[in-house]
Amino acid sequence: MKLAVFILVGVFLAGCGGGGGDAQGSSGNSSLGLSVDQTALVFTGEEGQSTLVADQTVSGSITGATEPVVVKISYTDKGMLSAKFTRTSETSGQLQITPRQIKGLAPGVYQDTVTIEACYDNPCARPLPGSPRVVNVSYTVQAPRPAPVLKLSDRGVALASTPGGSRLSRTLTVRDTSGASSNWTARSDASWLTVTAAGPSGGPLVLTANPAGLPPGLRVATVTVSSSNSALEAQTVRVGLHTDTATPATSLVAPAPNSPWMGHAVDPVRPLVYSAEGSSIAVHHVYSGVRTATIAIPNAQLGAVVVNDDGSRLYAVNSADNRIVVVNLDTMSVSHSYGQFVNTSLLSSRMAFARVNGQAVLMLSNAEIIETYPMRRSLAPVFKAETGELVGELPLQVIGGNLRLAVSRDGTTVYGSEAGLSGYLSTTRVEMQANSLGNIYGKAVATTTRLLEASLQDLATSPDGSRVYLRYFSSPVVREAVYAGNALQWTAGIPDLAPPANTFGSSIPNLEVDATGRLITNDASFTLRVFSATGALEHQSQNVGNQTLASGGPGLILVSGDGLRLIGNGRLVGIPP
């Protein structure tokens, strides 16, 4: 029970607060004594709701009092935040009932009571007629009810046929999120790409390219997927096929200098890598190594860059004005920018992309957001990728902007862990959810037991978010945790290998997961290993070059969209399909 007491001068003496509010009084108004205009209030909200549920008011009055009156307000707070009393005249007052914020409550029904007592004395030994009055408050937080969508496990696919290796097929999953029994059909707009014609919800969609007779170069096809459920909009997959007869290059030509580690991103459709370069973005081909374009962004100081899931947009943090720059990758030109961020600088903030229930969103590891002027809040925000509209946040603690994020390819899961710390460290699994109000938000569902480690270097997650991999400076082992439905459980991990005899020291470890779920990691300065989605060692490369791929820092190794090329520190290395 909540309790606070006020004493006001006049015929109507009022108090606000609580204590002893379990008494039940008369429910009807009387001509004399205490009366209220409502005895029941109903509040409703939906999980993930970013706007506050509106307050409601209860008005009361006292008639026929022969001496000063004390009014006491007591209430429970299962779903209520407060009951604020305001005196409106000598004989009347009003209660402003405020419910708790939605983000602090799980779905369910919360029942509270507000008890109003009017007495001639402070202990309320002499109550007025009609006292006490009880107002029942019911607050229902509904489970999220997003509109159903036709969900594809990937919306961008890169295929290739080159002397260095080929990948000509990918399998996607198509699902009706309504849970209804439905079917889908798919069609390709290119003769070189065949697709599974139809299947049930949850079934596989196989994409297969035939490069026979095609000249060297890149071509992009569109696959349209439609559902028998008329409530669902058709979805598209962009598929790129790169063909070449030349031997792949081993390094980039004129790589971008001094890019921050989060200032690199690969294209999921094209054989391209993008790198922040001060006030421009360098675009390189991952097979020829040639710089194919430079995208100028005047007066910018670029930090993190990410590419969306179908390769149509690149998003870059411009710390010079704390805005997000949107680049159209079909035209290789700036489309627009937006910002509501008031940090001194977003240069060190990480950024990630996800498509949650059909909505394209971005996440920053740390930002200060203007909500309702002059309110500001530091958080890991979730905002619409095209407009910057704030639609939610991640329930992750941000310490000095050192939060690292790993997002599953299907957009359902985010893993967050702090970097730059030493001690007993943990990692949190956050499930991304949507509601019917258009909010996209994270819900923490599990946290690993703590490990005694120092300085997280890199982390990555499987395409479906079922497992997370971590590398620490203090340990040569690739840590792995698997989500078991209600907990994140550590496995034995992936041990380090002894460094080759002709190497010196260890490089900073990196982790990457390709579209098929393979894990790529470097163990020592010149050693790379590739593990299958089931954890089997598929490939190991030693002496990959005199200039290590990963000497520049954690997170600098990237894997191309087709999973056949590694990019790092200006070097290019092929890996088997």
Coordinates of C-alpha atoms in Angstrom, one line a residue:
M1 CA 0.0 0.0 0.0
K2 CA 1.1 3.5 -0.7
L3 CA 0.7 6.2 1.9
A4 CA 1.2 10.0 2.1
V5 CA -0.9 12.6 4.0
F6 CA -1.7 16.3 3.3
I7 CA -3.6 18.7 5.5
L8 CA -5.3 21.6 3.8
V9 CA -7.0 24.6 5.5
G10 CA -10.7 25.0 5.2
V11 CA -13.9 23.2 5.5
F12 CA -12.5 20.5 3.2
L13 CA -9.2 19.2 4.7
A14 CA -7.5 16.8 2.2
G15 CA -4.8 14.1 2.3
C16 CA -3.2 12.1 -0.4
G17 CA -1.4 8.8 0.0
G18 CA -2.2 5.4 1.4
G19 CA -2.2 2.8 4.1
G20 CA -5.0 0.7 5.4
G21 CA -6.8 0.8 2.0
D22 CA -8.4 -2.7 2.3
A23 CA -11.6 -1.4 3.9
Q24 CA -14.7 -1.7 1.7
G25 CA -17.3 1.1 1.9
S26 CA -20.6 2.0 0.5
S27 CA -20.7 1.9 -3.3
G28 CA -23.5 4.5 -4.0
N29 CA -23.6 8.2 -3.7
S30 CA -25.5 9.8 -0.7
S31 CA -26.9 13.2 -0.3
L32 CA -24.6 13.8 2.7
G33 CA -20.9 13.0 3.2
L34 CA -18.4 11.6 0.7
S35 CA -19.3 10.8 -2.9
V36 CA -17.3 9.9 -6.0
D37 CA -18.2 9.9 -9.7
Q38 CA -16.6 6.5 -10.5
T39 CA -16.0 3.3 -8.6
A40 CA -14.3 1.3 -11.4
L41 CA -11.5 2.2 -13.9
V42 CA -10.2 0.1 -16.7
F43 CA -6.8 0.5 -18.4
T44 CA -5.6 -1.4 -21.5
G45 CA -2.2 -1.5 -23.2
E46 CA -0.2 -3.8 -25.3
E47 CA 3.3 -5.2 -24.6
G48 CA 6.0 -3.2 -26.2
Q49 CA 3.8 -0.1 -26.4
S50 CA 6.1 2.9 -26.5
T51 CA 3.5 5.6 -25.8
L52 CA 2.2 5.9 -22.3
V53 CA -1.3 4.6 -21.4
A54 CA -3.4 7.7 -20.7
D55 CA -4.2 8.7 -17.1
Q56 CA -7.8 8.7 -15.8
T57 CA -9.5 10.8 -13.2
V58 CA -11.9 10.3 -10.3
S59 CA -13.8 13.3 -9.0
G60 CA -15.2 13.5 -5.5
S61 CA -17.0 15.9 -3.2
I62 CA -18.2 16.3 0.4
T63 CA -21.5 17.7 1.4
G64 CA -23.0 18.6 4.7
A65 CA -19.6 18.7 6.7
T66 CA -19.9 20.5 10.0
E67 CA -16.2 20.9 10.7
P68 CA -12.8 20.6 8.8
V69 CA -12.4 17.2 7.0
V70 CA -9.3 15.0 6.4
V71 CA -9.3 13.0 3.2
K72 CA -7.0 10.0 3.0
I73 CA -6.1 8.2 -0.3
S74 CA -4.5 4.7 -0.2
Y75 CA -3.9 2.4 -3.1
T76 CA -2.1 -0.8 -4.2
D77 CA 0.5 -0.6 -7.0
K78 CA 0.5 -3.9 -8.9
G79 CA -0.3 -2.0 -12.1
M80 CA -0.7 1.5 -10.8
L81 CA 2.1 4.0 -10.6
S82 CA 0.4 6.7 -8.6
A83 CA -2.9 8.3 -7.5
K84 CA -2.2 12.1 -7.3
F85 CA -4.8 14.2 -5.4
T86 CA -5.6 17.7 -6.5
R87 CA -8.1 19.9 -4.5
T88 CA -10.5 21.7 -6.9
S89 CA -12.6 23.6 -4.4
E90 CA -13.3 23.9 -0.6
T91 CA -15.5 20.8 -0.8
S92 CA -14.2 18.8 -3.9
G93 CA -11.1 17.2 -5.3
Q94 CA -9.8 15.0 -8.1
L95 CA -7.6 12.0 -8.3
Q96 CA -5.3 11.5 -11.3
I97 CA -4.7 7.7 -11.7
T98 CA -1.5 6.9 -13.5
P99 CA -0.7 3.3 -14.7
R100 CA 2.8 1.9 -14.8
Q101 CA 4.7 2.0 -18.0
I102 CA 4.0 -1.0 -20.3
K103 CA 7.7 -1.9 -20.6
G104 CA 7.9 -2.8 -16.9
L105 CA 5.0 -5.2 -17.0
A106 CA 4.5 -8.7 -18.5
P107 CA 1.2 -9.5 -20.3
G108 CA -1.6 -10.1 -17.8
V109 CA -4.3 -8.5 -15.8
Y110 CA -3.3 -6.3 -12.8
Q111 CA -6.0 -5.5 -10.2
D112 CA -5.6 -2.6 -7.8
T113 CA -7.8 -0.7 -5.4
V114 CA -7.9 3.0 -4.5
T115 CA -9.5 3.7 -1.1
I116 CA -10.8 7.2 -0.3
E117 CA -11.6 8.0 3.3
A118 CA -13.2 11.3 4.6
C119 CA -13.1 11.8 8.3
Y120 CA -13.4 14.5 11.0
D121 CA -10.1 13.4 12.6
N122 CA -6.7 12.2 11.3
P123 CA -7.0 8.6 12.6
C124 CA -10.4 8.4 10.9
A125 CA -12.2 7.3 14.0
R126 CA -15.1 9.7 13.0
P127 CA -15.8 9.0 9.3
L128 CA -18.3 10.9 7.3
P129 CA -21.3 9.2 5.8
G130 CA -20.3 7.3 2.7
S131 CA -16.7 6.8 3.8
P132 CA -14.7 4.9 2.7
R133 CA -15.2 4.7 -1.1
V134 CA -13.3 2.0 -3.0
V135 CA -12.4 2.5 -6.7
N136 CA -11.4 -0.8 -8.4
V137 CA -8.7 -0.4 -11.0
S138 CA -8.2 -3.1 -13.7
Y139 CA -5.1 -2.8 -16.0
T140 CA -4.8 -5.3 -18.8
V141 CA -1.5 -5.6 -20.6
Q142 CA -2.2 -7.6 -23.8
A143 CA 0.3 -9.9 -25.5
P144 CA 1.7 -8.4 -28.7
R145 CA -0.6 -8.8 -31.7
P146 CA 1.3 -7.8 -34.8
A147 CA -0.3 -8.1 -38.2
P148 CA 0.8 -11.4 -39.8
V149 CA 3.4 -11.3 -42.6
L150 CA 4.9 -13.7 -45.1
K151 CA 8.4 -14.1 -43.6
L152 CA 11.4 -15.2 -45.6
S153 CA 14.6 -16.4 -43.9
D154 CA 16.6 -14.2 -46.3
R155 CA 15.7 -11.4 -48.6
G156 CA 19.1 -11.1 -50.3
V157 CA 21.2 -13.9 -51.8
A158 CA 24.6 -13.9 -53.5
L159 CA 25.7 -16.7 -55.8
A160 CA 28.9 -17.0 -57.8
S161 CA 30.7 -19.1 -60.4
T162 CA 34.5 -18.3 -60.5
P163 CA 37.8 -20.2 -60.8
G164 CA 38.3 -19.7 -57.1
G165 CA 35.0 -21.4 -56.1
S166 CA 31.3 -21.6 -56.9
R167 CA 28.1 -21.5 -55.0
L168 CA 25.0 -21.8 -57.2
S169 CA 22.3 -22.8 -54.8
R170 CA 20.7 -21.5 -51.6
T171 CA 17.7 -22.8 -49.6
L172 CA 15.4 -20.3 -47.8
T173 CA 12.4 -20.9 -45.6
V174 CA 9.0 -19.3 -46.2
R175 CA 6.6 -18.9 -43.3
D176 CA 3.1 -17.5 -42.7
T177 CA 3.4 -15.9 -39.2
S178 CA -0.3 -16.0 -38.6
G179 CA 0.0 -19.7 -37.9
A180 CA -2.7 -20.5 -40.4
S181 CA -2.4 -23.5 -42.7
S182 CA -1.4 -21.9 -46.0
N183 CA 0.7 -22.4 -49.1
W184 CA 3.0 -20.2 -51.1
T185 CA 4.1 -19.9 -54.7
A186 CA 7.3 -18.4 -56.1
R187 CA 8.5 -17.2 -59.5
S188 CA 11.8 -15.9 -60.9
D189 CA 12.1 -13.1 -63.4
A190 CA 15.4 -14.4 -64.8
S191 CA 15.9 -17.4 -67.1
W192 CA 19.2 -18.3 -65.4
L193 CA 17.5 -18.7 -62.0
T194 CA 15.1 -21.5 -61.2
V195 CA 13.1 -21.7 -58.0
T196 CA 10.8 -24.1 -56.1
A197 CA 7.4 -23.4 -57.6
A198 CA 5.3 -23.9 -54.5
G199 CA 5.3 -25.2 -50.9
P200 CA 3.6 -25.1 -47.5
S201 CA 4.2 -22.5 -44.8
G202 CA 7.5 -23.4 -43.2
G203 CA 8.7 -25.2 -46.3
P204 CA 12.0 -24.8 -48.2
L205 CA 12.4 -22.4 -51.2
V206 CA 15.4 -23.6 -53.3
L207 CA 17.1 -21.1 -55.5
T208 CA 19.4 -22.5 -58.2
A209 CA 21.5 -20.6 -60.8
N210 CA 22.7 -21.9 -64.1
P211 CA 25.7 -19.8 -65.3
A212 CA 26.1 -21.7 -68.6
G213 CA 26.5 -19.2 -71.5
L214 CA 26.5 -16.2 -69.3
P215 CA 29.3 -13.6 -69.9
P216 CA 31.5 -12.5 -66.9
G217 CA 29.8 -10.0 -64.6
L218 CA 27.0 -9.5 -62.2
R219 CA 23.3 -9.9 -62.9
V220 CA 20.5 -9.5 -60.3
A221 CA 17.1 -11.4 -60.4
T222 CA 14.0 -10.9 -58.4
V223 CA 12.0 -13.8 -56.9
T224 CA 8.4 -13.0 -56.0
V225 CA 6.8 -15.1 -53.3
S226 CA 3.0 -15.0 -52.8
S227 CA 0.8 -16.7 -50.2
S228 CA -2.6 -18.4 -50.5
N229 CA -3.4 -16.4 -47.3
S230 CA -4.9 -13.2 -48.9
A231 CA -4.2 -11.2 -45.8
L232 CA -0.4 -11.4 -46.5
E233 CA 1.4 -9.2 -48.9
A234 CA 3.8 -10.8 -51.4
Q235 CA 7.5 -10.6 -50.6
T236 CA 10.6 -10.5 -52.8
V237 CA 14.1 -11.9 -52.7
R238 CA 16.9 -10.2 -54.7
V239 CA 19.4 -12.8 -56.0
G240 CA 22.8 -11.8 -57.5
L241 CA 24.9 -14.1 -59.6
H242 CA 28.6 -13.1 -60.2
T243 CA 30.4 -15.0 -63.0
D244 CA 34.1 -14.7 -63.8
T245 CA 36.9 -16.5 -65.6
A246 CA 39.8 -14.6 -64.0
T247 CA 41.8 -15.7 -61.0
P248 CA 40.5 -13.8 -57.9
A249 CA 42.8 -11.1 -56.5
T250 CA 44.5 -11.4 -53.2
S251 CA 44.2 -7.8 -52.0
L252 CA 42.1 -4.7 -52.4
V253 CA 43.3 -1.9 -54.7
A254 CA 43.5 1.4 -52.8
P255 CA 41.7 0.2 -49.6
A256 CA 40.1 2.8 -47.3
P257 CA 42.7 3.9 -44.7
N258 CA 42.0 4.2 -41.0
S259 CA 38.4 3.0 -41.1
P260 CA 36.9 2.1 -37.7
W261 CA 36.3 -1.6 -37.3
M262 CA 32.5 -1.1 -37.5
G263 CA 33.0 1.0 -40.6
H264 CA 32.9 -2.0 -43.0
A265 CA 30.0 -3.9 -44.4
V266 CA 29.4 -6.5 -47.1
D267 CA 26.6 -6.6 -49.7
P268 CA 24.3 -9.6 -49.3
V269 CA 23.6 -9.6 -53.1
R270 CA 26.6 -8.2 -54.9
P271 CA 30.3 -9.2 -54.6
L272 CA 31.1 -5.8 -52.9
V273 CA 32.4 -4.5 -49.6
Y274 CA 31.8 -1.0 -48.3
S275 CA 34.3 0.9 -46.1
A276 CA 33.9 4.3 -44.3
E277 CA 36.6 6.7 -45.4
G278 CA 36.2 10.0 -43.6
S279 CA 33.6 11.8 -45.7
S280 CA 33.1 9.1 -48.3
I281 CA 32.4 5.4 -48.6
A282 CA 34.8 3.2 -50.6
V283 CA 33.2 0.4 -52.7
H284 CA 35.5 -2.6 -53.6
H285 CA 34.9 -5.7 -55.6
V286 CA 35.7 -8.8 -53.5
Y287 CA 37.0 -10.8 -56.5
S288 CA 38.9 -8.3 -58.6
G289 CA 39.9 -6.2 -55.6
V290 CA 39.2 -3.1 -57.7
R291 CA 37.6 0.0 -56.2
T292 CA 34.4 0.3 -58.2
A293 CA 32.9 3.4 -56.7
T294 CA 33.4 6.2 -54.2
I295 CA 30.3 7.6 -52.6
A296 CA 30.9 11.1 -51.4
I297 CA 29.1 12.5 -48.3
P298 CA 30.2 16.1 -47.9
N299 CA 31.4 17.4 -44.5
A300 CA 30.8 13.9 -42.9
Q301 CA 32.8 12.0 -40.4
L302 CA 31.6 8.4 -40.9
G303 CA 31.6 5.7 -38.3
A304 CA 29.5 2.5 -38.4
V305 CA 28.0 1.4 -41.7
V306 CA 25.5 -1.5 -42.3
V307 CA 23.7 -2.8 -45.4
N308 CA 20.1 -3.9 -45.3
D309 CA 19.0 -7.5 -46.0
D310 CA 18.2 -7.1 -49.7
G311 CA 21.2 -5.0 -50.6
S312 CA 19.1 -1.9 -51.6
R313 CA 20.3 0.4 -48.8
L314 CA 23.4 1.3 -46.9
Y315 CA 23.1 3.2 -43.6
A316 CA 26.0 5.2 -42.2
V317 CA 26.5 7.0 -38.9
N318 CA 27.7 10.6 -39.6
S319 CA 29.2 11.7 -36.3
A320 CA 29.8 15.3 -37.6
D321 CA 26.1 16.1 -37.2
N322 CA 24.9 12.9 -35.3
R323 CA 22.6 11.8 -38.2
I324 CA 22.1 8.6 -40.1
V325 CA 22.9 8.8 -43.8
V326 CA 20.8 6.6 -46.2
V327 CA 22.5 5.5 -49.4
N328 CA 20.7 4.0 -52.3
L329 CA 22.9 1.1 -53.4
D330 CA 21.1 0.7 -56.7
T331 CA 22.3 4.1 -57.8
M332 CA 25.3 4.4 -55.4
S333 CA 24.1 7.8 -54.3
V334 CA 22.9 9.4 -51.0
S335 CA 19.1 9.3 -50.7
H336 CA 18.5 11.3 -47.5
S337 CA 19.5 11.6 -43.8
Y338 CA 17.8 11.9 -40.5
G339 CA 18.6 12.3 -36.8
Q340 CA 17.2 12.8 -33.3
F341 CA 20.3 11.9 -31.5
V342 CA 22.0 14.4 -29.2
N343 CA 25.2 12.5 -28.2
T344 CA 28.4 14.5 -28.3
S345 CA 29.4 12.0 -30.9
L346 CA 28.0 8.8 -32.3
L347 CA 31.4 7.8 -33.8
S348 CA 31.9 4.9 -31.3
S349 CA 28.3 3.6 -31.4
R350 CA 27.8 0.3 -33.1
M351 CA 24.9 -0.1 -35.5
A352 CA 22.9 -3.2 -36.7
F353 CA 20.1 -3.9 -39.1
A354 CA 17.1 -6.2 -38.7
R355 CA 13.8 -6.9 -40.4
V356 CA 11.3 -7.6 -37.6
N357 CA 7.8 -8.8 -38.7
G358 CA 8.4 -7.1 -42.1
Q359 CA 9.7 -3.8 -40.7
A360 CA 13.2 -2.6 -41.5
V361 CA 14.8 -1.2 -38.3
L362 CA 18.2 -0.1 -37.2
M363 CA 19.7 -0.5 -33.7
L364 CA 22.4 1.7 -32.1
S365 CA 24.5 0.3 -29.2
N366 CA 24.3 3.7 -27.5
A367 CA 22.5 6.9 -28.2
E368 CA 20.9 9.8 -26.3
I369 CA 17.4 10.4 -27.7
I370 CA 15.2 13.4 -27.4
E371 CA 11.7 12.1 -26.5
T372 CA 9.5 14.9 -25.3
Y373 CA 11.5 18.1 -24.9
P374 CA 13.4 18.7 -22.7
M375 CA 13.5 15.0 -21.8
R376 CA 16.5 13.0 -22.9
R377 CA 17.3 9.3 -22.4
S378 CA 20.4 7.2 -23.0
L379 CA 19.5 3.8 -24.4
A380 CA 20.1 1.3 -27.1
P381 CA 17.4 2.5 -29.5
V382 CA 15.4 0.7 -32.2
F383 CA 14.2 3.0 -35.0
K384 CA 12.8 2.7 -38.5
A385 CA 15.6 2.4 -41.0
E386 CA 14.1 4.8 -43.6
T387 CA 12.7 7.5 -41.4
G388 CA 14.5 7.4 -38.0
E389 CA 11.2 7.1 -36.1
L390 CA 11.9 5.7 -32.6
V391 CA 9.8 2.5 -32.2
G392 CA 11.5 0.7 -29.3
E393 CA 14.7 -0.1 -27.5
L394 CA 16.9 -3.0 -26.4
P395 CA 16.8 -4.1 -22.8
L396 CA 20.6 -4.1 -22.6
Q397 CA 22.8 -2.2 -20.2
V398 CA 25.1 0.3 -21.9
I399 CA 28.4 1.0 -20.2
G400 CA 30.4 3.7 -21.8
G401 CA 29.1 2.8 -25.3
N402 CA 31.0 -0.5 -25.3
L403 CA 28.0 -2.7 -26.1
R404 CA 28.6 -5.2 -28.9
L405 CA 25.6 -6.5 -30.8
A406 CA 25.1 -9.6 -33.0
V407 CA 21.8 -10.0 -35.0
S408 CA 20.5 -13.2 -36.5
R409 CA 19.9 -13.1 -40.2
D410 CA 16.1 -13.7 -39.7
G411 CA 15.9 -10.6 -37.5
T412 CA 14.4 -12.5 -34.5
T413 CA 17.3 -12.4 -32.1
V414 CA 19.9 -10.0 -30.8
Y415 CA 22.8 -10.9 -28.6
G416 CA 24.4 -8.1 -26.5
S417 CA 27.6 -8.2 -24.5
E418 CA 29.9 -5.6 -23.0
A419 CA 33.4 -5.1 -24.4
G420 CA 36.4 -3.5 -22.8
L421 CA 35.7 -5.0 -19.4
S422 CA 37.4 -7.5 -17.2
G423 CA 35.8 -9.7 -14.6
Y424 CA 32.8 -12.0 -14.5
L425 CA 31.1 -11.3 -17.8
S426 CA 27.8 -12.5 -19.3
T427 CA 25.9 -12.3 -22.6
T428 CA 22.2 -11.6 -23.0
R429 CA 19.8 -13.0 -25.5
V430 CA 17.1 -10.5 -26.7
E431 CA 14.2 -11.6 -28.8
M432 CA 12.9 -8.9 -31.2
Q433 CA 9.1 -8.5 -31.2
A434 CA 6.5 -6.4 -32.9
N435 CA 3.0 -5.3 -31.8
S436 CA -0.1 -4.0 -33.5
L437 CA 0.8 -0.4 -32.7
G438 CA 3.9 -0.5 -35.0
N439 CA 6.4 -0.8 -32.1
I440 CA 9.5 -3.0 -32.5
Y441 CA 11.2 -3.8 -29.2
G442 CA 13.6 -6.2 -27.6
K443 CA 12.6 -8.6 -24.8
A444 CA 15.5 -10.2 -22.7
V445 CA 14.8 -13.9 -22.4
A446 CA 18.1 -15.4 -21.2
T447 CA 21.5 -14.5 -19.9
T448 CA 24.6 -16.8 -19.7
T449 CA 26.2 -17.6 -16.5
R450 CA 29.2 -15.3 -15.9
L451 CA 32.7 -16.1 -17.2
L452 CA 35.9 -14.8 -15.7
E453 CA 37.3 -13.2 -18.8
A454 CA 38.8 -10.0 -20.0
S455 CA 38.0 -7.8 -23.0
L456 CA 35.5 -9.2 -25.4
Q457 CA 36.9 -9.0 -28.9
D458 CA 34.1 -10.2 -31.2
L459 CA 30.8 -12.1 -31.1
A460 CA 28.6 -13.6 -33.8
T461 CA 25.4 -15.6 -34.0
S462 CA 23.9 -18.4 -36.1
P463 CA 21.5 -17.4 -38.8
D464 CA 18.5 -18.4 -36.7
G465 CA 19.8 -17.0 -33.4
S466 CA 20.0 -20.4 -31.7
R467 CA 23.6 -20.0 -30.7
V468 CA 26.1 -17.3 -30.0
Y469 CA 29.9 -17.3 -30.3
L470 CA 32.4 -15.1 -28.4
R471 CA 36.1 -14.5 -28.4
Y472 CA 37.9 -12.8 -25.4
F473 CA 41.4 -11.4 -25.3
S474 CA 42.1 -13.5 -22.2
S475 CA 41.2 -16.9 -23.8
P476 CA 42.2 -18.7 -27.0
V477 CA 38.9 -20.7 -27.0
V478 CA 35.9 -19.7 -29.1
R479 CA 33.1 -19.6 -26.5
E480 CA 29.8 -21.0 -27.6
A481 CA 26.4 -20.8 -25.9
V482 CA 23.2 -22.6 -27.1
Y483 CA 19.7 -21.4 -26.4
A484 CA 17.7 -24.3 -24.9
G485 CA 14.3 -22.7 -24.9
N486 CA 14.6 -21.0 -21.5
A487 CA 18.3 -20.6 -20.9
L488 CA 21.6 -19.9 -22.6
Q489 CA 23.9 -22.9 -21.9
W490 CA 27.6 -22.9 -22.4
T491 CA 29.1 -25.7 -24.5
A492 CA 32.7 -27.0 -24.4
G493 CA 33.4 -24.3 -27.0
I494 CA 36.0 -24.5 -29.9
P495 CA 39.6 -24.7 -28.7
D496 CA 42.5 -22.8 -30.2
L497 CA 45.1 -24.5 -32.4
A498 CA 48.8 -24.2 -31.8
P499 CA 50.1 -21.4 -34.0
P500 CA 52.3 -22.3 -37.0
A501 CA 56.0 -22.4 -36.3
N502 CA 56.8 -19.4 -38.5
T503 CA 54.4 -17.0 -36.9
F504 CA 54.9 -14.6 -34.1
G505 CA 52.3 -14.0 -31.4
S506 CA 48.6 -14.1 -31.8
S507 CA 46.4 -11.7 -33.8
I508 CA 43.2 -10.2 -32.4
P509 CA 40.6 -12.9 -32.8
N510 CA 37.6 -12.4 -35.1
L511 CA 34.3 -14.3 -35.7
E512 CA 32.1 -14.4 -38.7
V513 CA 29.1 -16.6 -39.6
D514 CA 28.0 -16.9 -43.3
A515 CA 24.5 -17.3 -44.7
T516 CA 24.6 -21.1 -44.4
G517 CA 25.6 -21.0 -40.7
R518 CA 29.3 -21.7 -41.1
L519 CA 31.6 -20.2 -38.5
I520 CA 34.9 -18.6 -39.6
T521 CA 37.5 -17.6 -37.1
N522 CA 41.2 -16.8 -37.0
D523 CA 43.3 -18.6 -34.3
A524 CA 46.7 -17.0 -34.8
S525 CA 48.1 -14.4 -37.1
F526 CA 48.2 -16.7 -40.2
T527 CA 45.6 -19.4 -39.4
L528 CA 41.9 -19.4 -40.4
R529 CA 39.4 -22.1 -39.6
V530 CA 35.9 -22.8 -41.1
F531 CA 33.4 -24.9 -39.1
S532 CA 30.1 -26.2 -40.4
A533 CA 26.8 -25.3 -38.8
T534 CA 27.1 -28.5 -36.7
G535 CA 30.6 -27.6 -35.4
A536 CA 32.7 -29.9 -37.7
L537 CA 36.0 -28.5 -38.9
E538 CA 35.6 -28.1 -42.7
H539 CA 38.7 -26.1 -43.7
Q540 CA 41.9 -24.8 -42.2
S541 CA 44.3 -22.3 -43.8
Q542 CA 47.8 -21.6 -42.5
N543 CA 50.3 -19.1 -43.9
V544 CA 47.5 -17.2 -45.6
G545 CA 49.8 -14.2 -46.3
N546 CA 52.6 -12.2 -44.9
Q547 CA 50.2 -9.5 -44.0
T548 CA 47.6 -10.9 -41.7
L549 CA 43.9 -10.5 -42.4
A550 CA 43.1 -9.4 -38.9
S551 CA 46.0 -7.4 -37.5
G552 CA 44.0 -4.2 -37.6
G553 CA 41.6 -5.0 -34.8
P554 CA 38.6 -7.1 -33.7
G555 CA 35.7 -7.4 -36.1
L556 CA 37.8 -6.6 -39.2
I557 CA 37.3 -9.9 -40.9
L558 CA 34.2 -10.0 -43.1
V559 CA 32.7 -12.8 -45.2
S560 CA 31.3 -12.0 -48.6
G561 CA 27.6 -12.5 -49.3
D562 CA 28.3 -15.7 -51.2
G563 CA 30.4 -17.1 -48.4
L564 CA 33.4 -17.7 -50.7
R565 CA 35.7 -14.7 -49.8
L566 CA 37.1 -13.3 -46.6
I567 CA 38.0 -9.6 -46.5
G568 CA 40.3 -8.1 -43.9
N569 CA 43.0 -5.5 -43.5
G570 CA 43.0 -4.9 -47.2
R571 CA 43.5 -8.6 -48.1
L572 CA 41.3 -11.1 -49.8
V573 CA 41.3 -14.8 -49.1
G574 CA 39.2 -17.5 -50.8
I575 CA 37.4 -20.2 -48.7
P576 CA 35.9 -23.4 -50.1
P577 CA 32.1 -23.5 -50.5

